[in-house]
Short mmCIF file of C-alpha atoms and ligand atoms in Angstrom, two decimals:
data_model
loop_
_atom_site.label_atom_id
_atom_site.label_comp_id
_atom_site.label_asym_id
_atom_site.label_seq_id
_atom_site.Cartn_x
_atom_site.Cartn_y
_atom_site.Cartn_z
CA UNK F 1 48.14 -9.79 71.75
CA UNK F 2 45.17 -12.07 71.27
CA UNK F 3 44.29 -14.22 74.25
CA UNK F 4 40.62 -14.98 73.64
CA UNK F 5 38.86 -16.45 70.64
CA UNK F 6 35.08 -16.69 70.66
CA UNK F 7 32.70 -18.42 68.26
CA UNK F 8 29.20 -17.20 69.06
CA UNK F 9 26.25 -18.94 67.41
CA UNK F 10 23.43 -16.50 68.09
CA UNK F 11 22.87 -12.79 67.62
CA UNK F 12 22.52 -12.21 71.36
CA UNK F 13 25.63 -14.18 72.19
CA UNK F 14 27.66 -12.22 69.63
CA UNK F 15 26.29 -8.91 70.84
CA UNK F 16 26.98 -9.66 74.51
CA UNK F 17 30.54 -10.73 73.73
CA UNK F 18 31.21 -7.60 71.69
CA UNK F 19 29.86 -5.37 74.47
CA UNK F 20 31.68 -7.18 77.25
CA UNK F 21 35.07 -7.76 75.63
CA UNK F 22 35.30 -4.84 73.16
CA UNK F 23 36.80 -7.49 70.87
CA UNK F 24 37.07 -7.28 67.10
CA UNK F 25 34.86 -9.19 64.72
CA UNK F 26 36.59 -11.57 62.35
CA UNK F 27 34.69 -12.36 59.16
CA UNK F 28 36.97 -12.91 56.17
CA UNK F 29 39.85 -11.30 58.03
CA UNK F 30 41.30 -9.77 54.87
CA UNK F 31 41.19 -6.28 56.39
CA UNK F 32 41.49 -7.33 60.01
CA UNK F 33 44.81 -9.10 59.55
CA UNK F 34 46.32 -6.15 57.73
CA UNK F 35 45.28 -3.88 60.59
CA UNK F 36 46.48 -6.26 63.30
CA UNK F 37 49.88 -6.58 61.66
CA UNK F 38 50.19 -2.85 61.05
CA UNK F 39 49.40 -2.32 64.72
CA UNK F 40 46.44 -0.05 63.99
CA UNK F 41 44.31 -2.48 65.99
CA UNK F 42 45.38 -3.75 69.35
CA UNK F 43 43.00 -6.20 70.95
CA UNK F 44 43.10 -9.27 73.16
CA UNK F 45 39.86 -10.67 71.78
CA UNK F 46 38.70 -11.99 68.44
CA UNK F 47 35.05 -12.76 67.82
CA UNK F 48 34.68 -15.16 64.91
CA UNK F 49 31.43 -14.44 63.07
CA UNK F 50 31.49 -17.57 60.91
CA UNK F 51 29.63 -19.75 63.39
CA UNK F 52 26.65 -17.42 63.62
CA UNK F 53 23.41 -18.91 62.41
CA UNK F 54 22.33 -16.32 59.90
CA UNK F 55 20.18 -15.89 56.82
CA UNK F 56 21.61 -16.74 53.42
CA UNK F 57 22.01 -14.50 50.37
CA UNK F 58 18.47 -14.09 49.13
CA UNK F 59 16.03 -12.06 47.10
CA UNK F 60 13.23 -10.59 49.17
CA UNK F 61 10.75 -8.63 47.10
CA UNK F 62 12.77 -6.13 45.10
CA UNK F 63 15.81 -6.34 47.37
CA UNK F 64 18.97 -8.40 47.30
CA UNK F 65 19.98 -9.36 50.84
CA UNK F 66 23.66 -10.07 51.55
CA UNK F 67 24.25 -11.42 55.05
CA UNK F 68 27.28 -11.31 57.34
CA UNK F 69 29.84 -13.98 56.31
CA UNK F 70 28.70 -14.26 52.68
CA UNK F 71 31.89 -14.05 50.59
CA UNK F 72 32.45 -12.29 47.28
CA UNK F 73 32.77 -15.70 45.59
CA UNK F 74 29.40 -16.77 46.98
CA UNK F 75 27.80 -13.50 45.93
CA UNK F 76 29.16 -13.85 42.39
CA UNK F 77 27.71 -17.33 42.13
CA UNK F 78 24.33 -16.16 43.43
CA UNK F 79 24.21 -13.23 40.99
CA UNK F 80 24.96 -15.52 38.07
CA UNK F 81 22.54 -18.28 39.08
CA UNK F 82 19.67 -15.90 39.78
CA UNK F 83 20.42 -13.41 37.03
CA UNK F 84 20.03 -10.52 39.44
CA UNK F 85 21.95 -7.21 39.61
CA UNK F 86 24.48 -8.55 37.12
CA UNK F 87 26.19 -5.15 37.08
CA UNK F 88 27.63 -5.99 40.50
CA UNK F 89 29.76 -8.66 38.87
CA UNK F 90 31.83 -5.95 37.18
CA UNK F 91 32.73 -4.50 40.55
CA UNK F 92 33.14 -7.69 42.55
CA UNK F 93 35.45 -9.35 40.05
CA UNK F 94 37.97 -6.52 40.52
CA UNK F 95 38.24 -7.01 44.28
CA UNK F 96 41.53 -8.61 45.30
CA UNK F 97 42.35 -12.03 43.88
CA UNK F 98 40.34 -15.26 43.75
CA UNK F 99 41.87 -16.17 47.12
CA UNK F 100 40.82 -12.87 48.65
CA UNK F 101 37.32 -13.24 47.19
CA UNK F 102 37.02 -16.70 48.74
CA UNK F 103 37.49 -15.06 52.15
CA UNK F 104 36.53 -11.39 51.97
CA UNK F 105 32.94 -10.31 52.47
CA UNK F 106 30.80 -7.34 51.38
CA UNK F 107 29.73 -6.83 55.01
CA UNK F 108 33.41 -6.67 56.03
CA UNK F 109 34.02 -4.07 53.32
CA UNK F 110 31.17 -1.88 54.60
CA UNK F 111 32.26 -2.30 58.23
CA UNK F 112 35.79 -1.33 57.29
CA UNK F 113 34.36 1.85 55.72
CA UNK F 114 37.28 2.77 53.48
CA UNK F 115 36.62 5.52 50.92
CA UNK F 116 38.40 3.18 48.49
CA UNK F 117 36.16 0.21 49.35
CA UNK F 118 34.73 -1.16 46.13
CA UNK F 119 31.70 -2.73 47.73
CA UNK F 120 31.08 0.47 49.66
CA UNK F 121 30.83 2.19 46.29
CA UNK F 122 28.51 -0.54 45.02
CA UNK F 123 26.32 -0.08 48.10
CA UNK F 124 25.97 3.64 47.46
CA UNK F 125 24.95 2.98 43.86
CA UNK F 126 22.34 0.40 44.83
CA UNK F 127 20.93 2.55 47.68
CA UNK F 128 21.91 -0.06 50.22
CA UNK F 129 20.38 -0.30 53.65
CA UNK F 130 22.64 -1.56 56.41
CA UNK F 131 20.91 -3.95 58.77
CA UNK F 132 22.20 -3.84 62.32
CA UNK F 133 21.57 -6.32 65.13
CA UNK F 134 20.57 -6.95 67.90
CA UNK F 135 18.73 -3.64 67.69
CA UNK F 136 17.27 -4.34 64.22
CA UNK F 137 18.24 -0.85 63.13
CA UNK F 138 18.23 -0.25 59.39
CA UNK F 139 19.90 2.75 57.85
CA UNK F 140 21.10 3.90 54.45
CA UNK F 141 24.77 3.19 53.88
CA UNK F 142 25.48 6.91 53.43
CA UNK F 143 24.30 7.51 57.01
CA UNK F 144 25.98 4.41 58.36
CA UNK F 145 29.42 5.48 57.17
CA UNK F 146 30.55 8.60 59.03
CA UNK F 147 34.04 8.99 57.61
CA UNK F 148 37.12 6.95 56.76
CA UNK F 149 36.91 3.88 59.01
CA UNK F 150 34.10 5.46 61.04
CA UNK F 151 30.69 3.82 61.28
CA UNK F 152 27.48 4.37 63.20
CA UNK F 153 27.60 1.32 65.43
CA UNK F 154 27.05 1.04 69.17
CA UNK F 155 29.23 -1.19 71.32
CA UNK F 156 26.71 -4.02 71.46
CA UNK F 157 25.86 -3.80 67.75
CA UNK F 158 27.18 -5.43 64.61
CA UNK F 159 26.31 -5.42 60.94
CA UNK F 160 24.00 -8.31 60.19
CA UNK F 161 23.63 -7.72 56.49
CA UNK F 162 23.08 -5.31 53.64
CA UNK F 163 20.11 -4.94 51.40
CA UNK F 164 20.58 -3.63 47.86
CA UNK F 165 17.91 -2.50 45.47
CA UNK F 166 17.41 -4.79 42.52
CA UNK F 167 17.81 -2.73 39.37
CA UNK F 168 16.82 -3.66 35.84
CA UNK F 169 17.29 -1.93 32.50
CA UNK F 170 20.12 0.26 33.63
CA UNK F 171 23.23 0.99 31.64
CA UNK F 172 26.25 0.51 33.84
CA UNK F 173 29.85 1.64 33.84
CA UNK F 174 32.53 0.90 36.41
CA UNK F 175 36.19 1.71 36.32
CA UNK F 176 38.89 1.53 38.90
CA UNK F 177 42.14 3.33 38.21
CA UNK F 178 45.22 1.95 39.90
CA UNK F 179 48.93 1.58 39.46
CA UNK F 180 48.65 -2.00 38.23
CA UNK F 181 46.03 -4.01 36.40
CA UNK F 182 45.11 -6.22 39.31
CA UNK F 183 44.94 -6.34 43.09
CA UNK F 184 44.92 -2.64 43.54
CA UNK F 185 43.63 -0.15 45.99
CA UNK F 186 42.20 2.35 43.60
CA UNK F 187 43.59 5.80 42.97
CA UNK F 188 40.08 6.70 41.95
CA UNK F 189 37.03 4.76 40.89
CA UNK F 190 33.73 5.55 39.24
CA UNK F 191 30.45 3.67 39.15
CA UNK F 192 27.61 4.97 37.03
CA UNK F 193 24.07 3.66 36.61
CA UNK F 194 21.81 5.21 34.01
CA UNK F 195 18.26 4.56 32.88
CA UNK F 196 17.18 6.33 29.73
CA UNK F 197 13.98 6.99 27.86
CA UNK F 198 13.86 8.57 24.40
CA UNK F 199 17.50 9.60 24.75
CA UNK F 200 16.70 11.45 27.97
CA UNK F 201 17.81 10.61 31.50
CA UNK F 202 15.15 8.83 33.54
CA UNK F 203 17.42 7.99 36.46
CA UNK F 204 21.14 8.42 37.02
CA UNK F 205 23.39 7.45 39.91
CA UNK F 206 27.05 8.41 40.01
CA UNK F 207 29.52 7.43 42.71
CA UNK F 208 33.25 7.99 43.04
CA UNK F 209 35.70 6.17 45.29
CA UNK F 210 38.98 7.55 46.70
CA UNK F 211 38.37 11.18 45.75
CA UNK F 212 36.86 12.35 49.07
CA UNK F 213 36.91 11.11 52.69
CA UNK F 214 33.76 9.15 51.82
CA UNK F 215 32.20 7.79 48.66
CA UNK F 216 31.18 10.83 46.63
CA UNK F 217 27.59 10.78 45.43
CA UNK F 218 25.40 13.84 45.10
CA UNK F 219 21.72 13.06 44.83
CA UNK F 220 20.71 16.67 44.26
CA UNK F 221 22.96 16.90 41.26
CA UNK F 222 21.58 13.58 40.02
CA UNK F 223 18.00 14.87 40.36
CA UNK F 224 18.85 17.98 38.38
CA UNK F 225 19.87 15.75 35.48
CA UNK F 226 16.57 13.91 35.14
CA UNK F 227 14.86 14.72 31.86
CA UNK F 228 18.01 16.11 30.27
CA UNK F 229 19.03 14.97 26.79
CA UNK F 230 21.96 12.60 26.78
CA UNK F 231 24.87 14.08 24.87
CA UNK F 232 28.48 14.99 25.32
CA UNK F 233 27.66 18.51 26.56
CA UNK F 234 25.63 17.08 29.42
CA UNK F 235 28.41 14.73 30.46
CA UNK F 236 30.94 17.56 30.30
CA UNK F 237 28.67 19.43 32.70
CA UNK F 238 28.49 16.39 35.02
CA UNK F 239 32.27 15.98 34.86
CA UNK F 240 32.88 19.61 35.86
CA UNK F 241 30.31 19.54 38.65
CA UNK F 242 31.79 16.41 40.23
CA UNK F 243 35.27 17.80 39.88
CA UNK F 244 34.11 20.73 42.01
CA UNK F 245 32.54 18.42 44.58
CA UNK F 246 35.57 16.15 44.94
CA UNK F 247 38.12 16.78 47.66
CA UNK F 248 40.92 14.30 47.09
CA UNK F 249 44.18 14.07 48.99
CA UNK F 250 47.73 13.39 47.91
CA UNK F 251 49.03 10.05 49.15
CA UNK F 252 51.48 7.33 48.11
CA UNK F 253 49.23 6.31 45.25
CA UNK F 254 48.63 9.66 43.53
CA UNK F 255 48.47 13.42 43.89
CA UNK F 256 45.25 15.29 44.49
CA UNK F 257 45.63 17.11 41.18
CA UNK F 258 45.82 13.81 39.31
CA UNK F 259 42.76 12.53 41.16
CA UNK F 260 40.87 15.72 40.23
CA UNK F 261 41.59 15.16 36.56
CA UNK F 262 40.51 11.55 36.90
CA UNK F 263 37.12 12.59 38.26
CA UNK F 264 36.58 14.63 35.12
CA UNK F 265 38.00 12.17 32.65
CA UNK F 266 36.27 9.10 34.08
CA UNK F 267 32.87 10.71 33.53
CA UNK F 268 33.71 11.49 29.92
CA UNK F 269 35.10 8.01 29.48
CA UNK F 270 31.92 6.48 30.91
CA UNK F 271 29.87 8.47 28.39
CA UNK F 272 32.05 7.41 25.49
CA UNK F 273 31.85 3.77 26.49
CA UNK F 274 28.15 3.67 27.30
CA UNK F 275 27.09 5.47 24.16
CA UNK F 276 29.59 3.74 21.91
CA UNK F 277 31.62 6.71 20.92
CA UNK F 278 34.61 4.44 21.35
CA UNK F 279 35.57 2.15 18.52
CA UNK F 280 35.85 -1.30 20.05
CA UNK F 281 38.40 -3.76 18.68
CA UNK V 1 42.56 -24.76 72.79
CA UNK V 2 42.10 -27.86 70.62
CA UNK V 3 40.90 -28.03 67.05
CA UNK V 4 39.97 -30.99 64.88
CA UNK V 5 41.02 -30.67 61.28
CA UNK V 6 41.46 -32.94 58.34
CA UNK V 7 44.80 -32.16 56.73
CA UNK V 8 45.54 -33.90 53.45
CA UNK V 9 42.83 -36.47 54.19
CA UNK V 10 44.24 -37.27 57.64
CA UNK V 11 42.19 -36.44 60.71
CA UNK V 12 44.20 -34.49 63.29
CA UNK V 13 43.62 -33.03 66.70
CA UNK V 14 45.87 -30.01 67.12
CA UNK V 15 46.72 -27.94 70.14
CA UNK V 16 46.70 -24.25 69.23
CA UNK V 17 46.72 -20.85 70.87
CA UNK V 18 43.88 -18.34 70.23
CA UNK V 19 46.21 -16.07 68.27
CA UNK V 20 47.75 -18.84 66.16
CA UNK V 21 47.59 -18.26 62.43
CA UNK V 22 46.86 -21.16 60.12
CA UNK V 23 50.13 -20.67 58.23
CA UNK V 24 52.22 -21.02 61.41
CA UNK V 25 50.28 -24.00 62.69
CA UNK V 26 50.71 -25.86 59.41
CA UNK V 27 54.46 -25.23 59.43
CA UNK V 28 54.73 -26.20 63.10
CA UNK V 29 53.11 -29.54 62.33
CA UNK V 30 55.49 -30.24 59.48
CA UNK V 31 53.69 -29.00 56.37
CA UNK V 32 56.73 -27.09 55.20
CA UNK V 33 55.47 -26.52 51.67
CA UNK V 34 53.34 -23.73 53.16
CA UNK V 35 55.49 -20.61 53.17
CA UNK V 36 55.26 -17.09 54.45
CA UNK V 37 55.45 -14.46 51.75
CA UNK V 38 54.05 -10.97 52.15
CA UNK V 39 51.92 -11.76 55.22
CA UNK V 40 49.05 -9.62 53.94
CA UNK V 41 47.21 -11.84 51.46
CA UNK V 42 48.77 -10.13 48.43
CA UNK V 43 51.31 -12.58 47.11
CA UNK V 44 49.60 -15.99 47.09
CA UNK V 45 52.67 -17.88 48.35
CA UNK V 46 50.90 -19.25 51.44
CA UNK V 47 47.87 -20.52 49.49
CA UNK V 48 46.26 -23.72 50.75
CA UNK V 49 42.88 -25.28 50.00
CA UNK V 50 40.25 -24.79 52.69
CA UNK V 51 37.33 -27.12 52.02
CA UNK V 52 38.65 -27.39 48.48
CA UNK V 53 38.98 -23.64 47.76
CA UNK V 54 42.23 -21.64 47.57
CA UNK V 55 42.72 -19.22 50.48
CA UNK V 56 45.63 -17.24 51.97
CA UNK V 57 46.68 -19.18 55.10
CA UNK V 58 48.46 -16.06 56.44
CA UNK V 59 45.16 -14.32 56.99
CA UNK V 60 43.13 -16.98 58.79
CA UNK V 61 43.14 -17.73 62.49
CA UNK V 62 43.79 -21.43 63.02
CA UNK V 63 40.79 -21.58 65.35
CA UNK V 64 38.58 -20.85 62.32
CA UNK V 65 39.39 -24.13 60.58
CA UNK V 66 38.08 -26.31 63.41
CA UNK V 67 36.00 -29.02 61.76
CA UNK V 68 37.25 -28.18 58.27
CA UNK V 69 39.52 -29.66 55.63
CA UNK V 70 42.92 -28.34 54.59
CA UNK V 71 44.98 -29.45 51.62
CA UNK V 72 48.60 -28.49 51.05
CA UNK V 73 51.06 -29.43 48.32
CA UNK V 74 51.97 -32.51 50.40
CA UNK V 75 48.41 -33.77 49.89
CA UNK V 76 48.12 -33.16 46.16
CA UNK V 77 49.31 -36.14 44.08
CA UNK V 78 49.32 -33.99 40.92
CA UNK V 79 51.79 -31.56 42.49
CA UNK V 80 54.82 -33.66 41.49
CA UNK V 81 53.85 -33.67 37.83
CA UNK V 82 53.42 -29.89 37.77
CA UNK V 83 56.65 -29.34 39.72
CA UNK V 84 58.49 -31.41 37.13
CA UNK V 85 57.05 -29.42 34.22
CA UNK V 86 57.87 -26.15 36.02
CA UNK V 87 61.49 -27.30 36.31
CA UNK V 88 61.63 -28.43 32.69
CA UNK V 89 60.32 -25.09 31.48
CA UNK V 90 62.83 -23.16 33.60
CA UNK V 91 59.97 -21.68 35.58
CA UNK V 92 61.59 -22.27 38.95
CA UNK V 93 64.29 -19.84 39.86
CA UNK V 94 64.29 -19.32 43.61
CA UNK V 95 61.22 -21.57 43.79
CA UNK V 96 59.79 -19.82 46.84
CA UNK V 97 56.43 -19.06 45.24
CA UNK V 98 55.99 -22.51 43.68
CA UNK V 99 53.93 -24.21 46.42
CA UNK V 100 51.18 -21.55 46.33
CA UNK V 101 51.20 -21.55 42.56
CA UNK V 102 51.01 -25.35 42.45
CA UNK V 103 48.08 -25.49 44.89
CA UNK V 104 46.16 -22.96 42.83
CA UNK V 105 47.00 -24.52 39.47
CA UNK V 106 46.02 -28.02 40.58
CA UNK V 107 42.75 -26.46 41.75
CA UNK V 108 42.25 -25.04 38.23
CA UNK V 109 42.88 -28.51 36.79
CA UNK V 110 40.10 -29.89 39.00
CA UNK V 111 37.79 -27.17 37.66
CA UNK V 112 38.88 -28.21 34.14
CA UNK V 113 39.78 -24.64 33.23
CA UNK V 114 41.57 -24.60 29.90
CA UNK V 115 41.14 -21.12 28.47
CA UNK V 116 44.36 -19.16 28.83
CA UNK V 117 42.56 -15.87 29.56
CA UNK V 118 40.65 -17.51 32.39
CA UNK V 119 43.80 -19.16 33.73
CA UNK V 120 45.56 -15.80 33.84
CA UNK V 121 42.69 -14.19 35.73
CA UNK V 122 42.52 -17.03 38.23
CA UNK V 123 46.26 -16.88 38.91
CA UNK V 124 46.38 -13.13 39.32
CA UNK V 125 46.98 -13.54 43.06
CA UNK V 126 50.11 -15.67 42.70
CA UNK V 127 53.04 -13.34 42.40
CA UNK V 128 56.53 -14.37 41.30
CA UNK V 129 59.49 -12.03 41.64
CA UNK V 130 62.02 -13.84 39.47
CA UNK V 131 60.64 -15.58 36.43
CA UNK V 132 58.69 -12.87 34.65
CA UNK V 133 55.87 -15.44 34.38
CA UNK V 134 56.63 -16.55 30.82
CA UNK V 135 58.21 -19.85 31.80
CA UNK V 136 55.54 -20.44 34.41
CA UNK V 137 52.84 -19.95 31.83
CA UNK V 138 54.46 -22.38 29.41
CA UNK V 139 54.49 -24.97 32.18
CA UNK V 140 50.97 -24.25 33.34
CA UNK V 141 49.60 -24.42 29.80
CA UNK V 142 51.19 -27.84 29.37
CA UNK V 143 49.90 -29.09 32.70
CA UNK V 144 46.34 -27.87 32.17
CA UNK V 145 46.26 -28.78 28.51
CA UNK V 146 45.38 -25.22 27.53
CA UNK V 147 43.65 -25.02 24.16
CA UNK V 148 45.69 -23.13 21.60
C1 FAD C 1 45.41 -8.61 48.90
C2 FAD C 1 44.19 -7.81 49.20
C3 FAD C 1 43.49 -7.20 48.16
C4 FAD C 1 42.35 -6.45 48.42
N1 FAD C 1 41.70 -5.87 47.38
C5 FAD C 1 40.61 -5.10 47.61
C6 FAD C 1 39.93 -4.46 46.53
O1 FAD C 1 40.29 -4.62 45.36
N2 FAD C 1 38.84 -3.68 46.81
C7 FAD C 1 38.39 -3.51 48.09
O2 FAD C 1 37.41 -2.81 48.30
N3 FAD C 1 39.01 -4.12 49.15
C8 FAD C 1 40.11 -4.90 48.93
N4 FAD C 1 40.75 -5.49 49.99
C9 FAD C 1 40.25 -5.28 51.36
C10 FAD C 1 39.32 -6.39 51.90
O3 FAD C 1 39.54 -7.61 51.24
C11 FAD C 1 37.84 -6.04 51.75
O4 FAD C 1 37.57 -4.81 52.39
C12 FAD C 1 36.91 -7.13 52.34
O5 FAD C 1 35.62 -6.90 51.87
C13 FAD C 1 36.89 -7.18 53.85
O6 FAD C 1 36.01 -8.20 54.25
P1 FAD C 1 36.40 -9.27 55.37
O7 FAD C 1 35.24 -10.16 55.57
O8 FAD C 1 37.68 -9.91 55.06
O9 FAD C 1 36.56 -8.29 56.61
P2 FAD C 1 37.31 -8.48 58.00
O10 FAD C 1 38.75 -8.28 57.82
O11 FAD C 1 36.87 -9.74 58.67
O12 FAD C 1 36.67 -7.26 58.79
C14 FAD C 1 36.91 -5.91 58.40
C15 FAD C 1 36.65 -4.97 59.59
O13 FAD C 1 35.28 -4.90 59.92
C16 FAD C 1 35.01 -5.44 61.21
N5 FAD C 1 33.83 -6.29 61.03
C17 FAD C 1 33.78 -7.45 60.31
N6 FAD C 1 32.52 -7.91 60.28
C18 FAD C 1 31.76 -7.02 60.96
C19 FAD C 1 30.37 -6.94 61.25
N7 FAD C 1 29.53 -7.88 60.83
N8 FAD C 1 29.93 -5.88 61.98
C20 FAD C 1 30.79 -4.94 62.41
N9 FAD C 1 32.12 -4.96 62.18
C21 FAD C 1 32.59 -5.99 61.45
C22 FAD C 1 36.25 -6.19 61.61
O14 FAD C 1 36.45 -6.21 63.01
C23 FAD C 1 37.33 -5.42 60.88
O15 FAD C 1 37.71 -4.29 61.60
C24 FAD C 1 41.89 -6.28 49.75
C25 FAD C 1 42.58 -6.91 50.80
C26 FAD C 1 43.71 -7.66 50.55
C27 FAD C 1 44.41 -8.31 51.69
#
């Protein structure tokens, strides 16, 4: 039962409160409330992050900085107004509903560290760095997330923001498979970024959600694809390799066998869509 | 603890507990249009406007809205007109989801959204378990003046 509610204004204040009370941070609350009601979190203290004086969403050099408290709706607006990393829009618009996006935050998604988290997947694709205060630690998202719901954070620390690479001239494909068309936790998801030159791969990044205990991305496999000619054979190879790397589970949403076939088929589908092998209406 | 909020353009000082949820506080103070649905932010029934934007009141601590503005159906003059059209189009069956839907639809009217595809996307978070949505959409199209 919650007895204390704090509204710290500075980084130090927030950090001291978190250390002293072991309380939970409340940003958008869209994950926190679910966990409180399900009883997976039991705490007497809530630390509201909204009153913290923090930086705003901004472009610094070739990075897009997303601070604590910035909502999905705010991020969408920023992306549109500044014409930066527009690919993100395709991911963000699938998260929850407009009401959820008015509350939920990318930093909350990363802190929650679900292997189904759509912004976690986006962060992997954009080589995100997680910025942690008050220690000013900065680490790649793949090192920050240790497993489902597990993050590399000390008791006095919190996530201050995330920094994504700004990418131009990439082809992009994102698909989230679920049991309905909207407001879904995905059964599996795929995000793919590809830069080509003379029909050969210059850079490729592939990430899957919900098919392993963490977001699945294999940079060695990606490296081995650089310079290869883009054709169906190559994507069949990618599909088979990722199928081998995936380790899905069976849960209420789908069986592991179904998820395995999705890994394969989503890669082929991405190829067909990106290289217009699909007849559009 | 005390919070100062503007509810439907009226300034209020409310006594709340640290674990009070906005939904419960609003109901306690007589804003009965705000209803509890799924209690997880999925169904849209408890939608209110926070500083003019639709949010799920079931997933916000009341302490968060200190110094902010809340609008419920009671504070939306256009709500009556939409409620009437919903009734005329047979879009109210049990009527439980109507307040959240009305708040969100009036918000869309303020944004002057008139494209049916956009309307559908924006209302994706307002679930209804009885009407099958067809009647609701007839009513909403009328209310918003959706271009055909
Ligand atoms: C109806 C509904 C639909 C949803 N749909 C999707 C979806 O499509 N895709 C998806 O990925 N997610 C979805 N979610 C989950 C959720 O909305 C997202 O994960 C969201 O990004 C969480 O952000 P938040 O600000 O609300 O986090 P909060 O709930 O405030 O926080 C999440 C967790 O992180 C901790 N925390 C918060 N901020 C920090 C910080 N700065 N440092 C350290 N720890 C912190 C909190 O204590 C809590 O444990 C959905 C949720 C609901 C209720």
